[in-house]
Coordinates of C-alpha atoms in Angstrom, one line a residue:
X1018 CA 21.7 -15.1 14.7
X1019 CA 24.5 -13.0 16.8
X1020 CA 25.3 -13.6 19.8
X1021 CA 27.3 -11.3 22.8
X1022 CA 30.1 -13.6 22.1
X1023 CA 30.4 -13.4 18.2
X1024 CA 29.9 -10.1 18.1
X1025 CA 32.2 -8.6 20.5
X1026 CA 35.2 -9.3 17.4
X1027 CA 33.9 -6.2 16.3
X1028 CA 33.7 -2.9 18.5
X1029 CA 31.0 -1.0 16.3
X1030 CA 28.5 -4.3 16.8
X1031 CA 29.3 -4.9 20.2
X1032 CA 28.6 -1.5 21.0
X1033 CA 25.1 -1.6 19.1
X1034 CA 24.4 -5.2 20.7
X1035 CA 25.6 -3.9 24.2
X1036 CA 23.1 -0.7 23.9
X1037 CA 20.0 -2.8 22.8
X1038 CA 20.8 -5.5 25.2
X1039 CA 20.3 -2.5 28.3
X1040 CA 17.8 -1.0 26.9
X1041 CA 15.4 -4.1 26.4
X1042 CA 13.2 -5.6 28.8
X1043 CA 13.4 -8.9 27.1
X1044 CA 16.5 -10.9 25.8
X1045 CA 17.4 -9.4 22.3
X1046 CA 20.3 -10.7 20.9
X1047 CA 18.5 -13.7 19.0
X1048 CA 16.6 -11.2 17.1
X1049 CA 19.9 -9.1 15.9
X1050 CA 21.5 -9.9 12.2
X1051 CA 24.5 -8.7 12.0
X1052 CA 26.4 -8.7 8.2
X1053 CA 28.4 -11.2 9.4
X1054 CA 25.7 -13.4 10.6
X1055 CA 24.8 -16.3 8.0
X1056 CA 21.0 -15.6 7.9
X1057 CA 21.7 -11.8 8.0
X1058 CA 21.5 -11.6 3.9
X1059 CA 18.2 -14.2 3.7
X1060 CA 16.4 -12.4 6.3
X1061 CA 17.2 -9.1 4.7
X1062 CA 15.9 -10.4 1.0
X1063 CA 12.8 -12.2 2.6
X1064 CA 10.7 -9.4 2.1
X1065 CA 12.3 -7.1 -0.7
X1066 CA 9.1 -7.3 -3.1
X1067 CA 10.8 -5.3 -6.0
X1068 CA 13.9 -6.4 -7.3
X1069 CA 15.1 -3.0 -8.1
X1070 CA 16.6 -3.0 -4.6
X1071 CA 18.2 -6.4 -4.7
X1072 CA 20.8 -5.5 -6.2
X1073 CA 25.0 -5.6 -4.6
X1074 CA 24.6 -1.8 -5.0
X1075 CA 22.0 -1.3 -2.9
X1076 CA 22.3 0.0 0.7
X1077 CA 22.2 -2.2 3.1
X1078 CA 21.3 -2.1 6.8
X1079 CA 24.0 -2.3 9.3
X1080 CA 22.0 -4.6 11.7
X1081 CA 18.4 -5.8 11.3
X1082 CA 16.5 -6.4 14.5
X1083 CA 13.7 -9.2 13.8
X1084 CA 11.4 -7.8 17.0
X1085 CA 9.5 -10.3 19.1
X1086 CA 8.4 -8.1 21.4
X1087 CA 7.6 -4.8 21.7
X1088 CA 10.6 -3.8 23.9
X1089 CA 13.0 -4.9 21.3
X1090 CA 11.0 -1.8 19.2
X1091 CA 11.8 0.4 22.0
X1092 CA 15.3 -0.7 22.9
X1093 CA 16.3 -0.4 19.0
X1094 CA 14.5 3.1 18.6
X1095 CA 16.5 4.4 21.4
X1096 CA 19.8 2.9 20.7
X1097 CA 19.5 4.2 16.6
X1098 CA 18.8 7.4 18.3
X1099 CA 21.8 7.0 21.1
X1100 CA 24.1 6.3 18.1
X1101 CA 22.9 8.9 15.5
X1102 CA 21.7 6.2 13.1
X1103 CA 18.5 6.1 10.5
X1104 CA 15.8 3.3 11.4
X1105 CA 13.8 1.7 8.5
X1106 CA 10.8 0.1 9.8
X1107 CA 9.3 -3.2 7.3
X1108 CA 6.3 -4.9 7.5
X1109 CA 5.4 -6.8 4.3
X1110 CA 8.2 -5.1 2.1
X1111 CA 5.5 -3.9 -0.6
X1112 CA 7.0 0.2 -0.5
X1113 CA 7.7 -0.3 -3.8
X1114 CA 10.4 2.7 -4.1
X1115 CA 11.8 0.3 -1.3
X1116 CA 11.7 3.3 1.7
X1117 CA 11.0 0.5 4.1
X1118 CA 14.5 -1.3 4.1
X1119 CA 16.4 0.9 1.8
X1120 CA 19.1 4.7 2.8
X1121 CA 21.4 6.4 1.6
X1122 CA 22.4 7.1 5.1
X1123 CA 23.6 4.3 7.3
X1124 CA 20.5 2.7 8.8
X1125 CA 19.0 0.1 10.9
X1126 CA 16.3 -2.4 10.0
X1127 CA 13.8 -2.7 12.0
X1128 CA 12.0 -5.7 10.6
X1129 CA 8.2 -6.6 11.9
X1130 CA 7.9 -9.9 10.2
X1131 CA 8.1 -11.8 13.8
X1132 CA 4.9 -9.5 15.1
X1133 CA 2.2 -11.0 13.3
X1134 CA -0.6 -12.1 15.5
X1135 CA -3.9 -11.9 14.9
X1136 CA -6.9 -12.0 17.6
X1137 CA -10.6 -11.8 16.3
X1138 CA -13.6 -10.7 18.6
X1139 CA -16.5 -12.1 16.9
X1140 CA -19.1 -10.8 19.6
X1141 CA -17.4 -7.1 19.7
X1142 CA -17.0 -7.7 15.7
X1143 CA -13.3 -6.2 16.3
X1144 CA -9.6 -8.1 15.8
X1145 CA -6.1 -7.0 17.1
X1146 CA -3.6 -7.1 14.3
X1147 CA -0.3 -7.1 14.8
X1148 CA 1.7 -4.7 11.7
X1149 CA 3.9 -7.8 10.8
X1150 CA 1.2 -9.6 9.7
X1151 CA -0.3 -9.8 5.5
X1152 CA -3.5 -8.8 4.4
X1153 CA -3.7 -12.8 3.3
X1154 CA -3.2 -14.0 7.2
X1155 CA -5.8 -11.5 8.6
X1156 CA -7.9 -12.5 6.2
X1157 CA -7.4 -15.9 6.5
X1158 CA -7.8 -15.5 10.3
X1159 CA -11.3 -13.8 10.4
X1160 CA -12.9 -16.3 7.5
X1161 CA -11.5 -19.2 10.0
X1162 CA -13.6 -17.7 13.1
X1163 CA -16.6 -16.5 11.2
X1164 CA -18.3 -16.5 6.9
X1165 CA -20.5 -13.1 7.8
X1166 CA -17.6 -11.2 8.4
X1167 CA -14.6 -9.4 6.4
X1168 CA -12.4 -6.4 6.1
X1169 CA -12.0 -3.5 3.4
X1170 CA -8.4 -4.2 2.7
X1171 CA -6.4 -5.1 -0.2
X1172 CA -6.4 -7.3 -3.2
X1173 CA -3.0 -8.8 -2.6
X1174 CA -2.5 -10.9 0.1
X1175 CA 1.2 -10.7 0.9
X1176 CA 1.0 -6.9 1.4
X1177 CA 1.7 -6.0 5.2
X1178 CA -0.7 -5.0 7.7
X1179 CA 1.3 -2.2 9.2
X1180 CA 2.4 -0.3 6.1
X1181 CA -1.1 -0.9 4.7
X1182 CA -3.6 0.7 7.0
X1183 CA -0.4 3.6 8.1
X1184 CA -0.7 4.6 4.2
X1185 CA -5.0 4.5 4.1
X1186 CA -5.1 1.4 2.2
X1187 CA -8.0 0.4 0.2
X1188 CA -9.5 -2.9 -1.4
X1189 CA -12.4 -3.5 -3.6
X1190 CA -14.6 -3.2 -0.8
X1191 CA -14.5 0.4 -0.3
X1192 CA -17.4 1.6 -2.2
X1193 CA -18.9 -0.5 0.4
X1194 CA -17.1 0.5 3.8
X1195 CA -14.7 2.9 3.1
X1196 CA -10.7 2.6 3.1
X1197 CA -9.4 -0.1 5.7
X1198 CA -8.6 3.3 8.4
X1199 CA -12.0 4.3 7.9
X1200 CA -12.6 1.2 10.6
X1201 CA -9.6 1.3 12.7
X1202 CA -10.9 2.3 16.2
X1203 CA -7.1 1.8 18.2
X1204 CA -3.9 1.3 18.0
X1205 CA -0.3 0.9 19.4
X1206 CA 2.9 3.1 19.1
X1207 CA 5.9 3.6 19.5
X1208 CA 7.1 7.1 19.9
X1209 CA 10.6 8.3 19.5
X1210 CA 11.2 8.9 23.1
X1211 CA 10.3 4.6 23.2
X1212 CA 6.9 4.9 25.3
X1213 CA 4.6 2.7 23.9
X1214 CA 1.2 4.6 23.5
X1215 CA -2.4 3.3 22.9
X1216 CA -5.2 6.1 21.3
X1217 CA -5.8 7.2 24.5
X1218 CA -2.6 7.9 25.6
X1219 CA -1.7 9.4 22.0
X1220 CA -4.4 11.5 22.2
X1221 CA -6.6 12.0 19.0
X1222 CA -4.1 14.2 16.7
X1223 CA -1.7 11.1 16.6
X1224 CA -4.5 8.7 16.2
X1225 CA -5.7 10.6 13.1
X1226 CA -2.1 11.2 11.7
X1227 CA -1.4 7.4 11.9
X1228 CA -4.3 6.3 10.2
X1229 CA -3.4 7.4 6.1
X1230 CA -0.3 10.1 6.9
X1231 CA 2.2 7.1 6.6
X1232 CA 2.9 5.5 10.2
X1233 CA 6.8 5.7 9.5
X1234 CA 6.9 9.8 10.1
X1235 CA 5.5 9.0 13.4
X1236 CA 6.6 6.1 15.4
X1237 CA 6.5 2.0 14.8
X1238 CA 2.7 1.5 15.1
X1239 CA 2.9 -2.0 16.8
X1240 CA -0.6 -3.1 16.1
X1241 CA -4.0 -2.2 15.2
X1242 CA -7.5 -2.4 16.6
X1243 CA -10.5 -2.4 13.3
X1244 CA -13.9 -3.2 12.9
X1245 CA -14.9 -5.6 10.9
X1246 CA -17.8 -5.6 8.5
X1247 CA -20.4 -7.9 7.4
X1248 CA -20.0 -9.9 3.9
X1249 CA -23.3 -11.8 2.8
X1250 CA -23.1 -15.6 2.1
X1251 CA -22.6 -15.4 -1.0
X1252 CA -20.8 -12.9 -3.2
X1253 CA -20.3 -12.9 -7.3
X1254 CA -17.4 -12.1 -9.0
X1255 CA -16.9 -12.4 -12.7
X1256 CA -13.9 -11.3 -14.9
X1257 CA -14.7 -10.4 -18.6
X1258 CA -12.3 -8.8 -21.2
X1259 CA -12.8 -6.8 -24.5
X1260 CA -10.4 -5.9 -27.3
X1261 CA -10.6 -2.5 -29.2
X1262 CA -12.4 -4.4 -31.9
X1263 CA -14.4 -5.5 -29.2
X1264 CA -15.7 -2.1 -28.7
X1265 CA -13.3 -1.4 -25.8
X1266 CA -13.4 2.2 -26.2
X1267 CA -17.2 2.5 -25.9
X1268 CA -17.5 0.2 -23.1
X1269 CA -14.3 1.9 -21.0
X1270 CA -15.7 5.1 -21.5
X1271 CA -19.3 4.3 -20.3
X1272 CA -17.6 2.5 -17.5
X1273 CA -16.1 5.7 -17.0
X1274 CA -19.7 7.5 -16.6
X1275 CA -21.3 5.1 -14.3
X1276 CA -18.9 3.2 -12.2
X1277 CA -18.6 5.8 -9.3
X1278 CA -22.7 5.9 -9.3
X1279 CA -23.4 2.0 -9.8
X1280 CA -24.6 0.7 -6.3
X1281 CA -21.9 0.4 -3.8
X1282 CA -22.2 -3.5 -3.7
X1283 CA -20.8 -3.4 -6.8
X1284 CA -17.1 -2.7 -7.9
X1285 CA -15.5 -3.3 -10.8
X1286 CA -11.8 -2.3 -12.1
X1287 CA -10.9 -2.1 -15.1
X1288 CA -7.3 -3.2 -16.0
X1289 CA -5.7 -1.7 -19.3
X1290 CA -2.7 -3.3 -21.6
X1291 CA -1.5 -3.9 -24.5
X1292 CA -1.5 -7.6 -26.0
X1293 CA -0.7 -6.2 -29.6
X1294 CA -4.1 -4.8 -29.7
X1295 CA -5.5 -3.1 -26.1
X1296 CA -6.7 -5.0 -23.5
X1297 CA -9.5 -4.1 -21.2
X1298 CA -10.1 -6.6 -18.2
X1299 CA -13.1 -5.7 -16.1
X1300 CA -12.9 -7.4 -12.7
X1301 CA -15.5 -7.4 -10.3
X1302 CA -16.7 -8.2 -6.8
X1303 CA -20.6 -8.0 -6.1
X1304 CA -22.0 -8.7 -2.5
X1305 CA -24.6 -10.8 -3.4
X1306 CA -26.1 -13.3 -6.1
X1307 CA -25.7 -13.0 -9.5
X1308 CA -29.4 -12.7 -10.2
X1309 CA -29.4 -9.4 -8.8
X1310 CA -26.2 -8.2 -10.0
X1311 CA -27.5 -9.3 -14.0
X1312 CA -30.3 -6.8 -12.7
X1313 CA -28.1 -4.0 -12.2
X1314 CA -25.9 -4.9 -15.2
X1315 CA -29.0 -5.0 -17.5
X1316 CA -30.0 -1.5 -16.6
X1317 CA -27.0 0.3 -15.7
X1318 CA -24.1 -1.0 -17.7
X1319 CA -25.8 -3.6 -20.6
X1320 CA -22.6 -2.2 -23.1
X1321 CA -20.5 -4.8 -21.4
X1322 CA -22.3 -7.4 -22.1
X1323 CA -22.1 -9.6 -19.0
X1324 CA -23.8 -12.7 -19.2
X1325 CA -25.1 -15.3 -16.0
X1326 CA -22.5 -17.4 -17.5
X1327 CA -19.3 -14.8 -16.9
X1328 CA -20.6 -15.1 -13.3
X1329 CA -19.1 -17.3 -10.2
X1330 CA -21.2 -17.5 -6.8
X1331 CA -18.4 -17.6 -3.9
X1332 CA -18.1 -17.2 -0.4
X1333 CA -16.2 -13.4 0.1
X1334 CA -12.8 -15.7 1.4
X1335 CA -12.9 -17.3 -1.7
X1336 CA -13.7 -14.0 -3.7
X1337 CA -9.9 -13.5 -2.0
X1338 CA -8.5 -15.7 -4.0
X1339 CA -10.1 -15.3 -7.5
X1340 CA -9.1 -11.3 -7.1
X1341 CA -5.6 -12.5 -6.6
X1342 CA -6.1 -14.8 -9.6
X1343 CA -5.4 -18.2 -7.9
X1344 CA -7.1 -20.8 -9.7
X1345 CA -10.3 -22.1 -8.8
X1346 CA -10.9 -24.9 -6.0
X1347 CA -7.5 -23.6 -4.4
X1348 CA -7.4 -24.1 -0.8
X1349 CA -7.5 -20.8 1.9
X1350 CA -4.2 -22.1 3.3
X1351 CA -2.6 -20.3 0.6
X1352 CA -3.3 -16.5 2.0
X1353 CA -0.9 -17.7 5.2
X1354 CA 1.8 -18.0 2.8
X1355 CA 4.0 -14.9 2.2
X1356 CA 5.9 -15.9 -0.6
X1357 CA 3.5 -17.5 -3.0
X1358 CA 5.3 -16.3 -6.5
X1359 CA 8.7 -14.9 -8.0
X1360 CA 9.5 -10.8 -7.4
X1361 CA 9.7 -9.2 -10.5
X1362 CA 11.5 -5.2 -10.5
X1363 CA 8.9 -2.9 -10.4
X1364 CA 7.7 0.5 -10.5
X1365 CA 4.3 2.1 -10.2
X1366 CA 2.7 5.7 -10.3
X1367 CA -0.8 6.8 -9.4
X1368 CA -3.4 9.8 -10.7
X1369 CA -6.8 10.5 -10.2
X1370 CA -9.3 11.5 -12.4
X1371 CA -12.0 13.8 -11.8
X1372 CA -13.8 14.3 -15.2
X1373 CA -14.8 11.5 -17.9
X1374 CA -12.0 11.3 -20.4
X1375 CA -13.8 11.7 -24.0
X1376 CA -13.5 8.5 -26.1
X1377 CA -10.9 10.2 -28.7
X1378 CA -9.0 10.8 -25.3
X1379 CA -9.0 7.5 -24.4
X1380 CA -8.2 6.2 -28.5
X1381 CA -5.4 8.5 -28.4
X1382 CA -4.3 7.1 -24.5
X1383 CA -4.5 3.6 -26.2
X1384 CA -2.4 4.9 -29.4
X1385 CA 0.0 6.0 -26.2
X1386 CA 0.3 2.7 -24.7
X1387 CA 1.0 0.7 -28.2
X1388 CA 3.7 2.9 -28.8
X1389 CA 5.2 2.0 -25.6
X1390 CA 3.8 -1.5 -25.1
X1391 CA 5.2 -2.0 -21.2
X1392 CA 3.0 0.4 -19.0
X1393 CA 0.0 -0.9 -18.0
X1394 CA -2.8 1.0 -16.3
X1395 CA -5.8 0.0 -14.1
X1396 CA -8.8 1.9 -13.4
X1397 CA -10.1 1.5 -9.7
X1398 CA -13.2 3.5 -9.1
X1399 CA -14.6 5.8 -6.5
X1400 CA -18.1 6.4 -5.4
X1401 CA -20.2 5.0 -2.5
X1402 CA -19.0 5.0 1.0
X1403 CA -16.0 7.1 -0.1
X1404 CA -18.2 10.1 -0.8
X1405 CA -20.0 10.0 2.0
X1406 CA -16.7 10.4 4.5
X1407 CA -15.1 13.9 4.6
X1408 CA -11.6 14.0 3.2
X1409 CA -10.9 15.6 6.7
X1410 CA -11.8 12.8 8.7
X1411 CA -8.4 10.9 8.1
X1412 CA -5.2 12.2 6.7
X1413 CA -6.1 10.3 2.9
X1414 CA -8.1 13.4 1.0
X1415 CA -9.4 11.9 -2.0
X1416 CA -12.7 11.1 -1.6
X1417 CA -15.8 13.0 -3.1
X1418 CA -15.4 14.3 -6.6
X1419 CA -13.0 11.5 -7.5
X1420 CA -14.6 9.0 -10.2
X1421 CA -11.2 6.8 -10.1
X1422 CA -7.6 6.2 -9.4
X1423 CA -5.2 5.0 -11.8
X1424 CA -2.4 2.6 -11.3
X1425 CA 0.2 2.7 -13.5
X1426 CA 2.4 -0.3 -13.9
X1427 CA 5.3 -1.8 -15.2
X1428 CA 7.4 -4.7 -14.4
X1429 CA 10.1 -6.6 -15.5
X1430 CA 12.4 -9.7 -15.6
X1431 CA 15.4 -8.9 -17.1
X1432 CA 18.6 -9.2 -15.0
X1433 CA 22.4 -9.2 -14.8
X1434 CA 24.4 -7.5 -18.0
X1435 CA 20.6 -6.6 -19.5
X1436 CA 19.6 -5.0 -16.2
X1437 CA 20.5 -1.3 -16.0
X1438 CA 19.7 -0.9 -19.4
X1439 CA 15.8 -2.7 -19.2
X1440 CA 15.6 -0.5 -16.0
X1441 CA 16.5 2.9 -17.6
X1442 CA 14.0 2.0 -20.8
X1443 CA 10.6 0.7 -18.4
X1444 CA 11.2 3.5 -16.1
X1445 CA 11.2 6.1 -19.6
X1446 CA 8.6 4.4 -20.7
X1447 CA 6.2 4.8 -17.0
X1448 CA 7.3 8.5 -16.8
X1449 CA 6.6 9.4 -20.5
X1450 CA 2.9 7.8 -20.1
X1451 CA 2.2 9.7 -16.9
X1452 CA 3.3 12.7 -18.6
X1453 CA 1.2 12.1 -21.4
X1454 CA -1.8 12.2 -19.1
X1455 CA -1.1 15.1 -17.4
X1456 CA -4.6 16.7 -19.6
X1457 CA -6.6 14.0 -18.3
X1458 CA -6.2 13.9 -14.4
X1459 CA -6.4 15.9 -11.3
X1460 CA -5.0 19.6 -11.1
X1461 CA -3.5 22.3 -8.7
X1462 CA -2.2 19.3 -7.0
X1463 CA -2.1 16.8 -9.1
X1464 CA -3.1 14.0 -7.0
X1465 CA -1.4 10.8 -5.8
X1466 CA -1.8 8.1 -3.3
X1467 CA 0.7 7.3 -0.9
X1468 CA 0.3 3.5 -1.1
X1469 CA 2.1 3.5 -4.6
X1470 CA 4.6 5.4 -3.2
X1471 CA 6.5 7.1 -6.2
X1472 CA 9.8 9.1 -5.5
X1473 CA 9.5 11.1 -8.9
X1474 CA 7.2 13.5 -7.4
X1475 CA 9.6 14.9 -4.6
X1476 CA 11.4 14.0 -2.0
X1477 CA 13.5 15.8 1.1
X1478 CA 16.6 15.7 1.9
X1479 CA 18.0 14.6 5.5
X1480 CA 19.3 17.8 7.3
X1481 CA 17.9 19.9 4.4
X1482 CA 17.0 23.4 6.4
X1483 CA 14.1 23.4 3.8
X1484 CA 12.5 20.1 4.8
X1485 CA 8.8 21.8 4.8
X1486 CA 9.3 23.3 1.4
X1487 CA 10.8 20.1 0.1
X1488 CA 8.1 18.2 1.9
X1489 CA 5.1 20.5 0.8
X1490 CA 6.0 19.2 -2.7
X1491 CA 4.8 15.1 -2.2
X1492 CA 3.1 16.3 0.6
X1493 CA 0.0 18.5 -1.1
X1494 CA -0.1 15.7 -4.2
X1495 CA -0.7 12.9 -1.3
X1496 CA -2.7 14.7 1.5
X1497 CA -4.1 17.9 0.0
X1498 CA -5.5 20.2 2.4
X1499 CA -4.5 17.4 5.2
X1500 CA -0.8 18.3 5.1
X1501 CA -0.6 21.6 7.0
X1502 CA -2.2 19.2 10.2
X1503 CA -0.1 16.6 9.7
X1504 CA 3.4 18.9 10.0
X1505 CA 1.5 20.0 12.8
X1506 CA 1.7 16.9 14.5
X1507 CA 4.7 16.1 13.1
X1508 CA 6.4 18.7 14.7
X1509 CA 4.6 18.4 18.2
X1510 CA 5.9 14.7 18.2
X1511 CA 9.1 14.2 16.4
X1512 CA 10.1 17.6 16.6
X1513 CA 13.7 16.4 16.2
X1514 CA 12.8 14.7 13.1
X1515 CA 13.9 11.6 14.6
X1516 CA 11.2 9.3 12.1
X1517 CA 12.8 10.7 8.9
X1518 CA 12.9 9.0 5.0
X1519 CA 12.6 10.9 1.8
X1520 CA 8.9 11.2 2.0
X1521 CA 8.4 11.8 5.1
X1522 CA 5.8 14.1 6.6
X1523 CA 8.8 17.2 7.6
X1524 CA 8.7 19.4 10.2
X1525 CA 8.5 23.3 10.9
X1526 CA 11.3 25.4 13.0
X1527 CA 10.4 25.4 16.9
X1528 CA 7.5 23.8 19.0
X1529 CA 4.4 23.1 18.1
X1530 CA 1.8 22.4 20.7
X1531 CA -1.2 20.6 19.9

């Protein structure tokens, strides 16, 4: 870590380290990476989830600050802005078109990994979480202080808290209790001027911005207040698969027809690939026994088949670890770790669908995905509680009228000479699938979700003088009829456009009060 003394060899750092220093009320300079300094490349690669931007040609940060405390967010925000330089905030590293710790501009990391506490109320049924924290340690956390309780939030553990909720993150309890900022009831920010504002003092415009318009176009959220929600005992899970000459078609497209309407204790994806035939993977989470989940199977959905035997009884923690496929009798201990497998390079896009798609639509989507063998798409549906809000309570629209989102996929391995050229086929081979189902998905905008965040769709341009127009673009696929309010804010709060990346919420000419 840099010190005063070892940095002062260099005028640009000592200036930067000399700035943060005065503007923190806390000692700093433990917390700075400089290039120079020997952890400065380790601490930078800790949390780059998609190898794509691992590369020696991709930007890198010209410091990262590791905060410990929530001056050293104020003191860096000031002194990026003191010095005319772009701030990249990271909490898990899971953007996967790397806007979290990747410009083309020279930047500054701001890097939340150090803020990761987590408090749990269990009489108030409430926890503080700080953004630097996983999905895997939250949920670890609240399993450790109480079985009845759990949160709607995400299947993978080592996704970040901050990014996460900021983005209106979602799990496979929604059709249950909504996204994960349908139950956040406070925060803490960051603003660009550096005060550091609760909901109160944010007021409620802010507060609703935050909580799905991406935190990053507003301020460093510091940490988050949510309600938790009750889990039974016992939960079932149970992961069955069927081939085409299975009858995959028939059962995918009467999943298709019922999955948004089956009762909302029940949700089951369905993950498509091809294994030289297709794939269909049906994975599910039921809150409650299997006896009355073979009930509901039996009448609502007997084409899959789904005997007592596919079934596993589990407490919801443990449900945590099945979804994340870790095999059985593996201990909780793993959701604290961060770093539990390899990064592949990775790219992902998103659609939703709002009408079935006919079986010969979906034989001629599987004919698609032979032909091109790498993209692989998963089904996650819609229905329940997220009907039931309005897609004008947060920023995140796509609620009623939705039967699912897809995720598509693709990954690879492939690195050194073989790298550029595996990159440019995968990523061909994504595009020309979503194009491909342009028929089949959401119109007039076609939707997306902001979580996979996906840079084909639009981006703006730092200093363009058409930011909005740029903006509108991403903006209407990812927020709908929410974007016009969120430039609104925008504008009132950042009106120097201070909180800027290539898909960030932009800002209109002049003043806007609130």
């Amino acid at each position: 870590m840099a010190s005063p003394s070892s940095s002062a060899a260099d005028p640009a750092q000592h200036k930067y380290l000399q700035c943060l220093t005065n503007h923190s009320s806390t000692p700093i300079s433990q917390a700075i990476y400089f290039p120079t300094d020997p952890l400065y490349t380790s601490t930078l690669e800790s949390n780059i989830r998609n190898l794509v931007y691992a590369s020696d040609s991709t930007p890198r940060p010209l410091f990262i600050v590791a905060a410990t405390h929530v001056s050293h967010i104020q003191s860096t925000i000031l002194c990026c802005k003191a010095h005319g330089l772009q701030l990249r905030i990271r909490s898990g590293g899971h953007d996967f078109d790397g806007l979290s710790y990747v410009s083309p501009s020279p930047f500054v990391l701001l890097d939340l990994f150090n803020l990761r506490s987590v408090t749990i109320d269990v009489e108030s049924e409430t926890a503080w979480v700080n953004s630097g924290a996983t999905l895997g340690e939250l949920y670890h956390e609240i399993a450790g202080n109480i079985k009845i309780l759990g949160f709607p939030g995400g299947v993978c553990p080592t996704v970040g808290v901050g990014g996460f909720l900021s983005g209106g993150g979602y799990g496979n309890l929604m059709r249950k209790h909504g996204l994960s900022v349908d139950n956040v009831v406070d925060a803490i920010i960051v603003d660009s001027d550096g005060r550091v504002l609760d909901r109160e003092a944010m007021g409620e415009d802010l507060f609703w911005a935050i909580n799905g318009g991406g935190g990053a176009s507003f301020g460093v959220i510091v940490s988050w207040k949510i309600r938790l929600v009750p889990v039974p005992e016992t939960v079932t899970v149970f992961r069955v698969e069927r081939t085409l000459e299975q009858g995959a078609s028939d059962v995918v497209h009467k999943w298709q027809l019922i999955a948004d309407k089956l009762h909302e204790d029940l949700f089951i994806r369905v993950v498509d690939e091809e294994k030289f035939t297709i794939k269909a993977k049906f994975n599910a989470l039921f809150l409650g026994k299997t006896e009355r989940l073979m009930g509901l199977m039996d009448h609502e959905f007997p084409e899959l088949g789904l005997s007592p035997a596919d079934c596993l009884e589990m407490s919801w923690i443990e449900s945590v670890l099945f979804w994340s496929n870790y095999p059985p009798e593996t201990s909780t201990e793993v959701l604290r770790d961060r770093h539990p497998k390899p990064e592949k390079f990775v790219k992902k896009k998103s659609d939703y669908v709002q009408e079935p798609i006919s079986k010969e639509g979906l034989e001629a989507m599987w004919d698609k995905m032979i032909q091109l063998r790498k993209p692989i798409l998963t089904f996650n549906p819609y229905g329940g509680r997220m009907g039931q809000i309005s897609e004008k309570d947060t920023p995140f629209p796509h609620r009623a009228g939705n039967l699912y989102k897809i995720q598509y996929s693709v990954t690879w391995k492939e690195e050194g000479t073989e790298a550029r050229q595996a990159e440019e086929k995968y990523l061909g081979d994504i595009r020309r699938m979503y194009s491909y189902m342009t028929p089949f998905v959401s119109k007039n905008p076609r939707r997306a979700y902001m979580n996979y965040r996906d840079l084909d769709i639009g981006t703006v341009k730092r200093g363009s003088k058409n930011s909005y127009a740029e903006g509108k673009v991403y903006g209407d696929k990812y927020f709908d009829g929410n974007f016009e309010r969120l430039v609104k804010v925008k504008t009132a709060v950042d009106p120097n456009y201070f909180f800027w990346n290539e898909q960030s919420v932009p800002v209109l000419p002049g003043k806007v009060e609130l």
